[in-house]
């Protein structure tokens, strides 16, 4: 008790009371701040009041898109008219303002103030308003996420939330190559990710089993290379218009798309589509199994670099974000010297198209351009090549496979997924510090986190839901919230509060026995 009081005093001094460590079970709960927001905000201070949204409420927003997004969700579930005025002179019952936020919120943070008369979200950028809106939705009852009219009352606990991210890069990857997912399915996932302030969608667009993006200068890649998938089903691909639609939908959720063309390995679909890309001039058959490491682009062949230049050129032109992911993993059919020479040339091609290279951390065995970013996917806590690269200034995205891989099974009983990196229950997914995990890769070297969802065994949107929820929100909290808020007991309470939301939304989440889900969810 003594310790708890000291802690409370300390946290109050830090502005952290209610932010999760003690909320829900102690003095902070008594003060009226529910421990329901994932990722937990930097600071939450309750004032004990309550705002209730009523049928006569109005909305104002300095950003039409974010205002429209919030209005759409609130109107559907409350059934209220909630007229929205953009750039109104006076605030509505809920006001989204691009002014008045403290400088500490930066480009993605916000301040949310709730009194008995209304809610004000203030940010410096629309992205901050959007993230503040996610917090507001999580402070409202779970029924707010319903797509049809639900019973209220629609209350928001009074107080002030000040919030901003720990890491700039908070990503999720979807492998659309092993199994293809439609534009509608990808948009659905984007909407789910946005609820947890994820700001990067990495699309794994090519692999041995399929090529999923139309390239005008090499049309067979999509039409032939995209014609199947793991298990032999029909596969599919995105037209360039489809891809542009995904990019712009992601942008409307303040999410940047990072497209990946995996090379020099994981390229059977491309090699099968064009015989002339093969060292022996013979196209291999399409591949629908799940082995890795057997294919390689032909490193000595000049045409290889014409091919890459044209593919990267078209993709770069369609991609407003700064990054192009070049894969680089598991090139076991490429010699080390070929791999190094290949990486040197590909980095130059990507740079010539104005983009920054991201690659799986295998690329740290080569000479990297200063701007290149390495994505760690190992299962150990030390890797000398990654540490050396980080010491030389390379930024690292943390996706340790035994913590962050969303395709690993939760337990031996999980029907979907794989086990090669281990079993990942919810508290394992939450139990590590991305900024202090890999020896020699700390603090400023870490660009952020990403949860890859490989789809060898994942076929439907329900499958995606099952593997991503609740682990993706755990990862999102590691990416957003300050490490000082890290507490598994408090996190599990916050996560439990998401259950009724997911049930309302029809999210097919895994009911981990580590979490005390509210009854009925
Ligand atoms: C590895 C491999 C992928 C697999 C995945 C399955 C990386 C970076 N390469 O991760 O091809 O799909 O494991 O978990």
Coordinates of C-alpha atoms and ligand atoms in Angstrom, one line a residue:
X1 CA 0.0 0.0 0.0
X2 CA 2.8 2.3 1.0
X3 CA 4.5 1.5 -2.3
X4 CA 1.3 2.0 -4.2
X5 CA 0.9 5.5 -2.7
X6 CA 4.5 6.4 -3.5
X7 CA 3.9 5.2 -7.0
X8 CA 0.7 7.1 -7.4
X9 CA 2.4 10.3 -6.2
X10 CA 5.3 9.7 -8.6
X11 CA 2.9 9.0 -11.5
X12 CA 0.8 12.1 -10.7
X13 CA 4.0 14.2 -10.8
X14 CA 4.7 12.7 -14.2
X15 CA 1.1 13.3 -15.3
X16 CA 0.7 9.5 -15.7
X17 CA -2.1 8.8 -13.2
X18 CA -4.9 7.1 -15.2
X19 CA -2.6 6.4 -18.1
X20 CA -2.6 2.7 -17.3
X21 CA -0.2 1.8 -14.6
X22 CA -2.8 2.1 -11.8
X23 CA -5.9 2.9 -13.7
X24 CA -8.8 0.6 -13.3
X25 CA -7.8 -0.8 -10.0
X26 CA -6.9 2.0 -7.6
X27 CA -7.0 5.7 -6.9
X28 CA -7.1 6.5 -10.6
X29 CA -10.2 4.4 -11.2
X30 CA -11.9 6.1 -8.2
X31 CA -11.1 9.4 -10.0
X32 CA -13.2 8.3 -12.9
X33 CA -10.7 7.6 -15.6
X34 CA -11.4 4.3 -17.3
X35 CA -8.4 2.1 -18.4
X36 CA -9.8 1.5 -21.8
X37 CA -7.6 3.2 -24.3
X38 CA -5.1 1.2 -26.4
X39 CA -2.4 2.4 -27.0
X40 CA -2.4 3.9 -23.5
X41 CA -1.9 7.7 -23.8
X42 CA 1.1 9.6 -22.5
X43 CA -1.0 11.4 -19.9
X44 CA -4.6 11.3 -18.7
X45 CA -5.9 13.6 -16.0
X46 CA -9.5 13.2 -14.9
X47 CA -11.7 16.1 -13.8
X48 CA -14.6 13.9 -12.6
X49 CA -17.2 15.3 -15.0
X50 CA -19.0 13.5 -17.8
X51 CA -20.0 14.6 -21.2
X52 CA -23.1 13.0 -22.8
X53 CA -23.6 13.2 -26.5
X54 CA -27.3 13.9 -27.3
X55 CA -29.5 14.0 -30.3
X56 CA -29.0 17.8 -30.7
X57 CA -25.2 17.6 -30.6
X58 CA -23.2 19.2 -33.4
X59 CA -19.7 18.6 -34.8
X60 CA -17.1 21.1 -36.0
X61 CA -13.8 20.3 -37.6
X62 CA -10.9 22.2 -39.1
X63 CA -10.3 19.2 -41.3
X64 CA -13.1 17.9 -43.5
X65 CA -11.7 14.4 -43.8
X66 CA -11.3 13.7 -40.1
X67 CA -14.6 15.4 -39.3
X68 CA -16.4 13.3 -41.9
X69 CA -14.7 10.1 -40.6
X70 CA -15.9 10.8 -37.0
X71 CA -19.4 11.9 -38.1
X72 CA -19.8 8.7 -40.1
X73 CA -19.0 6.4 -37.2
X74 CA -21.1 8.4 -34.7
X75 CA -24.1 8.8 -36.9
X76 CA -24.3 5.1 -37.7
X77 CA -24.3 4.0 -34.1
X78 CA -26.1 6.8 -32.3
X79 CA -28.7 7.5 -35.1
X80 CA -28.2 11.3 -34.3
X81 CA -28.0 13.8 -37.1
X82 CA -24.8 15.3 -35.8
X83 CA -24.4 18.1 -38.4
X84 CA -20.8 18.7 -39.3
X85 CA -19.5 22.2 -40.0
X86 CA -16.0 22.5 -41.4
X87 CA -14.0 25.6 -40.3
X88 CA -16.9 26.9 -38.2
X89 CA -16.4 30.1 -36.2
X90 CA -17.5 28.5 -32.9
X91 CA -17.0 25.0 -31.5
X92 CA -19.6 22.2 -31.8
X93 CA -20.3 19.8 -29.1
X94 CA -17.4 17.9 -30.4
X95 CA -14.7 20.2 -32.0
X96 CA -11.7 19.0 -33.9
X97 CA -9.2 22.0 -34.0
X98 CA -5.9 22.5 -35.8
X99 CA -4.9 25.1 -33.2
X100 CA -4.3 25.3 -29.5
X101 CA -2.4 22.1 -29.1
X102 CA 0.8 22.2 -27.1
X103 CA 4.0 21.9 -29.1
X104 CA 4.8 18.6 -27.4
X105 CA 2.2 16.8 -29.4
X106 CA 4.2 17.1 -32.6
X107 CA 2.9 16.0 -36.0
X108 CA 0.9 13.0 -34.8
X109 CA -0.1 13.8 -31.3
X110 CA -3.1 15.6 -29.9
X111 CA -4.7 17.0 -26.8
X112 CA -8.3 15.9 -26.0
X113 CA -10.3 17.9 -23.4
X114 CA -13.7 16.7 -22.2
X115 CA -15.9 18.8 -20.0
X116 CA -19.6 18.5 -19.1
X117 CA -20.5 20.6 -22.1
X118 CA -18.3 19.1 -24.9
X119 CA -15.2 17.5 -26.3
X120 CA -12.3 19.4 -27.9
X121 CA -9.5 17.7 -29.8
X122 CA -6.6 19.9 -30.7
X123 CA -3.6 19.0 -32.9
X124 CA -1.0 20.5 -35.0
X125 CA -1.7 18.3 -38.0
X126 CA -4.8 16.4 -39.3
X127 CA -3.0 13.1 -38.4
X128 CA -3.0 14.2 -34.8
X129 CA -6.8 15.0 -35.0
X130 CA -7.3 11.5 -36.5
X131 CA -5.4 9.8 -33.6
X132 CA -7.3 11.9 -31.1
X133 CA -10.5 10.8 -32.7
X134 CA -9.5 7.2 -32.1
X135 CA -9.0 7.9 -28.4
X136 CA -12.4 9.6 -28.2
X137 CA -14.0 6.6 -29.8
X138 CA -12.4 4.4 -27.1
X139 CA -13.6 6.7 -24.4
X140 CA -17.2 6.3 -25.7
X141 CA -19.1 3.0 -24.9
X142 CA -18.2 0.0 -27.2
X143 CA -21.6 0.2 -28.9
X144 CA -20.3 3.4 -30.7
X145 CA -18.5 1.0 -33.1
X146 CA -21.8 -0.5 -34.3
X147 CA -22.8 -0.1 -37.9
X148 CA -26.5 0.1 -37.0
X149 CA -28.3 2.3 -34.4
X150 CA -27.4 1.2 -30.8
X151 CA -28.8 2.2 -27.4
X152 CA -26.8 4.9 -25.5
X153 CA -26.2 6.8 -23.3
X154 CA -23.2 8.1 -25.2
X155 CA -20.9 9.3 -22.4
X156 CA -17.3 10.5 -22.3
X157 CA -15.4 10.7 -19.0
X158 CA -14.3 14.3 -18.3
X159 CA -10.6 15.3 -18.2
X160 CA -7.6 16.0 -20.4
X161 CA -5.6 13.5 -22.5
X162 CA -2.2 14.6 -23.8
X163 CA -0.7 12.1 -26.2
X164 CA 2.0 11.6 -28.8
X165 CA 3.9 8.6 -30.2
X166 CA 7.1 7.1 -29.0
X167 CA 8.2 5.9 -32.5
X168 CA 7.5 7.4 -35.9
X169 CA 7.0 4.1 -37.6
X170 CA 4.2 1.8 -36.3
X171 CA 3.5 -0.7 -39.0
X172 CA 1.6 -3.8 -40.0
X173 CA 2.6 -6.0 -43.0
X174 CA 0.2 -8.0 -45.0
X175 CA 1.6 -10.8 -47.3
X176 CA -0.8 -10.6 -50.3
X177 CA 1.6 -12.9 -52.3
X178 CA 1.1 -16.3 -50.5
X179 CA -2.6 -15.7 -50.5
X180 CA -4.2 -12.9 -52.4
X181 CA -6.5 -10.4 -50.6
X182 CA -8.8 -8.1 -52.5
X183 CA -8.8 -4.3 -52.3
X184 CA -11.9 -4.5 -50.1
X185 CA -10.2 -6.9 -47.7
X186 CA -7.1 -4.7 -47.5
X187 CA -9.3 -1.6 -46.9
X188 CA -11.0 -3.5 -44.1
X189 CA -7.7 -4.3 -42.5
X190 CA -6.6 -0.6 -42.9
X191 CA -9.7 0.4 -40.9
X192 CA -9.0 -2.0 -38.2
X193 CA -5.3 -1.0 -37.9
X194 CA -6.2 2.7 -37.8
X195 CA -8.1 2.2 -34.5
X196 CA -4.8 1.5 -32.8
X197 CA -2.9 4.4 -34.4
X198 CA -0.9 2.2 -36.8
X199 CA 0.6 4.5 -39.5
X200 CA 2.3 2.2 -41.9
X201 CA 0.8 -0.5 -44.1
X202 CA 3.6 -2.7 -45.6
X203 CA 2.3 -4.7 -48.6
X204 CA 4.4 -7.8 -49.5
X205 CA 3.5 -7.7 -53.2
X206 CA 5.7 -10.4 -54.6
X207 CA 7.0 -13.8 -53.6
X208 CA 7.6 -17.2 -55.1
X209 CA 3.9 -18.0 -55.2
X210 CA 2.6 -14.8 -56.8
X211 CA 3.2 -11.4 -58.2
X212 CA 0.4 -9.1 -57.1
X213 CA 0.9 -5.7 -58.8
X214 CA 0.4 -4.9 -62.5
X215 CA 3.6 -3.6 -64.1
X216 CA 2.9 -2.1 -67.6
X217 CA 6.4 -2.7 -68.9
X218 CA 6.3 -6.4 -67.8
X219 CA 2.7 -7.4 -68.1
X220 CA 3.1 -11.2 -67.6
X221 CA 4.2 -10.6 -64.0
X222 CA 0.7 -10.0 -62.9
X223 CA -1.3 -11.9 -65.5
X224 CA 0.8 -15.1 -65.4
X225 CA 2.9 -14.6 -62.2
X226 CA -0.2 -13.6 -60.3
X227 CA -2.4 -16.4 -61.5
X228 CA -2.1 -18.7 -58.6
X229 CA -1.2 -18.8 -54.9
X230 CA -0.3 -21.2 -52.0
X231 CA -2.4 -24.4 -52.5
X232 CA -3.0 -23.7 -56.2
X233 CA -6.0 -21.4 -56.0
X234 CA -6.6 -18.7 -58.6
X235 CA -4.5 -15.9 -56.9
X236 CA -5.0 -12.4 -58.3
X237 CA -3.3 -9.1 -58.6
X238 CA -3.9 -5.4 -58.2
X239 CA -4.3 -3.2 -61.2
X240 CA -2.3 0.0 -60.9
X241 CA -5.7 1.8 -60.2
X242 CA -6.4 -0.8 -57.5
X243 CA -3.1 -0.1 -55.9
X244 CA -3.7 3.7 -56.1
X245 CA -7.1 3.1 -54.4
X246 CA -5.4 1.3 -51.5
X247 CA -2.8 4.0 -51.2
X248 CA -5.3 6.8 -51.1
X249 CA -7.6 4.9 -48.7
X250 CA -4.6 4.4 -46.4
X251 CA -3.8 8.1 -46.7
X252 CA -7.4 8.9 -45.5
X253 CA -6.5 6.9 -42.4
X254 CA -3.1 8.7 -42.0
X255 CA -1.3 5.5 -43.0
X256 CA 1.6 5.3 -45.5
X257 CA 1.9 2.3 -47.8
X258 CA 5.3 0.7 -48.1
X259 CA 5.3 -1.6 -51.1
X260 CA 7.7 -4.6 -51.2
X261 CA 9.1 -6.3 -54.2
X262 CA 11.1 -9.1 -52.6
X263 CA 14.5 -9.8 -54.3
X264 CA 16.9 -11.4 -55.3
X265 CA 15.2 -14.5 -53.7
X266 CA 11.5 -15.1 -53.3
X267 CA 11.2 -14.4 -57.1
X268 CA 9.9 -17.6 -58.6
X269 CA 6.7 -15.9 -59.8
X270 CA 8.8 -13.4 -61.8
X271 CA 11.2 -16.0 -63.1
X272 CA 8.2 -18.1 -64.2
X273 CA 6.7 -15.2 -66.1
X274 CA 9.8 -14.3 -68.2
X275 CA 12.2 -17.0 -69.3
X276 CA 14.8 -14.3 -70.3
X277 CA 15.2 -13.3 -66.6
X278 CA 16.7 -16.7 -65.8
X279 CA 20.4 -17.4 -66.0
X280 CA 19.7 -20.5 -68.1
X281 CA 17.0 -18.9 -70.2
X282 CA 14.4 -21.4 -69.0
X283 CA 11.3 -20.3 -67.1
X284 CA 10.5 -22.5 -64.1
X285 CA 7.0 -23.6 -63.4
X286 CA 4.7 -21.6 -61.2
X287 CA 5.0 -22.6 -57.5
X288 CA 2.2 -23.2 -55.0
X289 CA 4.1 -24.8 -52.1
X290 CA 5.5 -23.1 -49.0
X291 CA 9.3 -23.7 -49.2
X292 CA 11.6 -20.7 -49.2
X293 CA 15.1 -20.0 -50.4
X294 CA 15.1 -21.8 -53.8
X295 CA 14.8 -18.9 -56.3
X296 CA 17.1 -16.1 -57.3
X297 CA 17.1 -13.4 -59.9
X298 CA 20.2 -13.7 -62.2
X299 CA 22.7 -11.4 -60.7
X300 CA 25.2 -11.2 -63.6
X301 CA 22.5 -10.6 -66.2
X302 CA 22.2 -7.0 -67.4
X303 CA 18.5 -7.5 -68.2
X304 CA 17.9 -8.1 -64.4
X305 CA 18.7 -4.4 -63.7
X306 CA 16.6 -3.1 -66.6
X307 CA 13.7 -5.2 -65.2
X308 CA 14.2 -3.9 -61.6
X309 CA 14.6 -0.3 -62.9
X310 CA 11.3 -0.5 -64.7
X311 CA 9.4 -2.3 -62.0
X312 CA 10.7 0.1 -59.3
X313 CA 10.1 3.0 -61.5
X314 CA 6.4 2.2 -62.0
X315 CA 5.9 1.4 -58.3
X316 CA 7.7 4.5 -57.1
X317 CA 5.5 6.6 -59.4
X318 CA 2.4 5.1 -57.8
X319 CA 3.7 5.4 -54.2
X320 CA 3.7 8.8 -52.4
X321 CA 5.4 7.5 -49.3
X322 CA 9.2 7.7 -48.9
X323 CA 9.9 3.9 -48.7
X324 CA 10.3 1.0 -51.1
X325 CA 10.9 -2.3 -49.5
X326 CA 13.3 -4.6 -51.5
X327 CA 13.0 -7.7 -49.4
X328 CA 16.5 -9.2 -49.5
X329 CA 15.6 -12.1 -47.1
X330 CA 16.6 -15.7 -47.4
X331 CA 18.6 -15.4 -50.6
X332 CA 20.1 -18.8 -50.1
X333 CA 20.3 -19.5 -53.8
X334 CA 22.4 -16.4 -54.3
X335 CA 26.1 -16.4 -53.4
X336 CA 27.3 -13.9 -50.8
X337 CA 29.3 -11.9 -53.4
X338 CA 26.4 -11.9 -55.9
X339 CA 24.1 -10.8 -53.0
X340 CA 26.4 -7.9 -52.1
X341 CA 26.8 -6.8 -55.7
X342 CA 23.0 -7.1 -56.3
X343 CA 22.2 -5.0 -53.2
X344 CA 24.7 -2.3 -54.3
X345 CA 23.0 -2.0 -57.7
X346 CA 19.4 -2.2 -56.4
X347 CA 20.0 0.5 -53.8
X348 CA 21.2 2.8 -56.6
X349 CA 18.1 2.1 -58.6
X350 CA 15.7 2.8 -55.7
X351 CA 17.6 6.0 -55.0
X352 CA 17.4 7.1 -58.6
X353 CA 13.6 6.9 -58.3
X354 CA 13.7 9.1 -55.3
X355 CA 12.9 6.5 -52.7
X356 CA 14.5 5.2 -49.5
X357 CA 15.4 1.5 -49.3
X358 CA 13.9 -0.8 -46.6
X359 CA 15.0 -4.4 -46.5
X360 CA 14.8 -7.4 -44.2
X361 CA 17.9 -7.3 -41.9
X362 CA 19.8 -9.7 -44.1
X363 CA 20.8 -6.6 -46.1
X364 CA 23.0 -5.5 -43.1
X365 CA 25.6 -8.1 -44.5
X366 CA 26.2 -5.7 -47.4
X367 CA 27.3 -2.1 -47.7
X368 CA 24.3 0.0 -47.2
X369 CA 23.5 3.6 -48.2
X370 CA 23.2 5.9 -45.2
X371 CA 19.4 6.2 -45.6
X372 CA 18.7 2.4 -45.9
X373 CA 16.5 1.0 -43.2
X374 CA 16.8 -2.6 -41.9
X375 CA 13.8 -4.6 -40.7
X376 CA 14.9 -7.0 -38.0
X377 CA 13.1 -10.4 -38.1
X378 CA 15.4 -12.6 -36.1
X379 CA 14.6 -14.6 -33.0
X380 CA 17.7 -13.7 -31.0
X381 CA 18.4 -10.6 -29.0
X382 CA 21.8 -10.0 -30.5
X383 CA 22.9 -9.8 -34.2
X384 CA 26.3 -8.5 -34.9
X385 CA 25.6 -7.4 -38.4
X386 CA 22.5 -5.4 -37.4
X387 CA 24.4 -3.9 -34.4
X388 CA 27.3 -2.9 -36.7
X389 CA 24.9 -1.3 -39.2
X390 CA 23.1 0.5 -36.4
X391 CA 26.5 1.8 -35.1
X392 CA 27.1 3.1 -38.6
X393 CA 23.8 5.0 -38.6
X394 CA 21.4 2.5 -40.1
X395 CA 17.9 2.8 -38.7
X396 CA 16.1 -0.4 -37.7
X397 CA 12.4 -1.5 -37.7
X398 CA 11.8 -4.0 -35.0
X399 CA 9.9 -7.2 -36.0
X400 CA 11.5 -9.9 -34.0
X401 CA 9.8 -13.1 -35.3
X402 CA 9.3 -14.6 -31.8
X403 CA 7.5 -11.5 -30.6
X404 CA 6.0 -9.6 -33.5
X405 CA 5.2 -12.2 -36.2
X406 CA 1.4 -12.3 -36.4
X407 CA 1.5 -15.6 -38.3
X408 CA 2.9 -17.6 -35.3
X409 CA 0.4 -19.7 -33.4
X410 CA -0.7 -18.4 -30.0
X411 CA -0.6 -22.0 -28.5
X412 CA -0.2 -25.5 -29.9
X413 CA -4.0 -25.6 -30.3
X414 CA -4.2 -22.6 -32.7
X415 CA -5.4 -24.0 -36.0
X416 CA -3.9 -21.3 -38.2
X417 CA -0.3 -20.2 -38.4
X418 CA 3.2 -21.6 -38.0
X419 CA 5.6 -22.3 -35.1
X420 CA 9.1 -21.9 -36.5
X421 CA 9.7 -18.8 -34.4
X422 CA 7.8 -20.1 -31.4
X423 CA 4.4 -19.7 -29.9
X424 CA 3.3 -16.1 -29.3
X425 CA 0.6 -15.6 -26.7
X426 CA -0.8 -12.1 -26.1
X427 CA 1.5 -11.3 -23.2
X428 CA 4.5 -12.5 -25.1
X429 CA 3.6 -10.1 -27.9
X430 CA 3.4 -7.3 -25.4
X431 CA 6.4 -8.3 -23.3
X432 CA 9.4 -6.7 -24.9
X433 CA 10.9 -3.2 -25.3
X434 CA 11.5 -2.3 -29.0
X435 CA 13.9 0.4 -27.9
X436 CA 16.0 -1.9 -25.8
X437 CA 15.8 -5.3 -27.2
X438 CA 18.6 -6.0 -29.6
X439 CA 22.1 -5.6 -28.3
X440 CA 23.6 -2.4 -29.8
X441 CA 20.3 -1.3 -31.3
X442 CA 18.7 1.2 -28.9
X443 CA 16.9 4.5 -28.7
X444 CA 17.6 6.6 -31.7
X445 CA 18.5 3.7 -34.0
X446 CA 15.0 2.3 -33.7
X447 CA 12.6 3.7 -36.3
X448 CA 9.7 1.8 -34.9
X449 CA 7.9 -1.6 -34.9
X450 CA 6.0 -3.7 -37.4
X451 CA 3.8 -6.8 -37.1
X452 CA 4.2 -8.9 -40.3
X453 CA 1.3 -11.2 -41.1
X454 CA 2.6 -13.9 -43.5
X455 CA -0.2 -15.7 -45.2
X456 CA 1.0 -19.3 -46.0
X457 CA -2.0 -20.5 -43.8
X458 CA -4.1 -17.4 -43.8
X459 CA -6.9 -17.3 -46.4
X460 CA -9.8 -15.1 -45.3
X461 CA -10.4 -11.8 -43.5
X462 CA -11.6 -13.8 -40.5
X463 CA -8.2 -15.5 -40.5
X464 CA -6.5 -12.1 -40.6
X465 CA -8.6 -10.9 -37.7
X466 CA -7.9 -14.0 -35.6
X467 CA -4.1 -13.7 -35.9
X468 CA -3.9 -9.9 -35.6
X469 CA -6.3 -9.4 -32.7
X470 CA -5.3 -9.0 -30.0
X471 CA -1.6 -9.2 -30.8
X472 CA -1.6 -6.2 -33.2
X473 CA -3.0 -3.8 -30.6
X474 CA -0.2 -5.1 -28.2
X475 CA 2.4 -4.2 -30.8
X476 CA 0.7 -0.9 -31.5
X477 CA 1.0 0.0 -27.9
X478 CA 4.7 -0.8 -27.8
X479 CA 5.1 1.5 -30.8
X480 CA 3.1 4.4 -29.5
X481 CA 3.1 4.5 -25.7
X482 CA 6.1 5.6 -23.5
X483 CA 8.0 2.7 -22.0
X484 CA 7.2 4.2 -18.5
X485 CA 3.6 3.1 -19.0
X486 CA 4.5 -0.5 -19.7
X487 CA 2.6 -2.8 -17.3
X488 CA 1.2 -6.1 -18.3
X489 CA -1.6 -6.2 -15.7
X490 CA -2.9 -2.8 -16.7
X491 CA -2.5 -3.6 -20.4
X492 CA -4.5 -6.8 -20.1
X493 CA -7.3 -4.7 -18.5
X494 CA -7.2 -2.2 -21.4
X495 CA -7.2 -5.1 -23.9
X496 CA -10.2 -6.7 -22.2
X497 CA -12.1 -3.4 -22.8
X498 CA -11.5 -3.9 -26.6
X499 CA -13.4 -7.2 -26.6
X500 CA -16.9 -5.7 -26.6
X501 CA -15.8 -3.3 -29.4
X502 CA -14.5 -6.2 -31.5
X503 CA -17.7 -8.1 -30.9
X504 CA -19.7 -5.1 -32.0
X505 CA -17.6 -4.7 -35.1
X506 CA -17.6 -8.4 -35.9
X507 CA -13.8 -8.8 -35.5
X508 CA -13.0 -12.5 -35.3
X509 CA -10.5 -12.1 -32.5
X510 CA -8.7 -14.8 -30.5
X511 CA -10.2 -15.1 -27.0
X512 CA -6.9 -15.5 -25.2
X513 CA -7.3 -17.0 -21.7
X514 CA -4.6 -14.5 -20.5
X515 CA -7.3 -11.8 -20.7
X516 CA -10.4 -11.5 -18.5
X517 CA -12.8 -10.6 -21.4
X518 CA -16.1 -9.0 -20.2
X519 CA -18.9 -11.5 -20.3
X520 CA -20.7 -11.6 -23.6
X521 CA -17.6 -10.4 -25.6
Ligands
LIG1 C1 10.2 -15.5 -42.9 C2 10.3 -15.6 -44.4 C3 9.0 -15.5 -45.1 C4 8.0 -16.4 -44.4 C5 7.9 -16.1 -43.0 C6 6.9 -17.0 -42.3 C7 10.9 -13.5 -43.6 C8 11.4 -12.1 -43.6 N1 11.1 -14.3 -44.7 O1 10.2 -14.1 -42.6 O2 9.1 -15.8 -46.4 O3 6.7 -16.3 -45.0 O4 9.1 -16.2 -42.3 O5 6.8 -16.8 -40.9

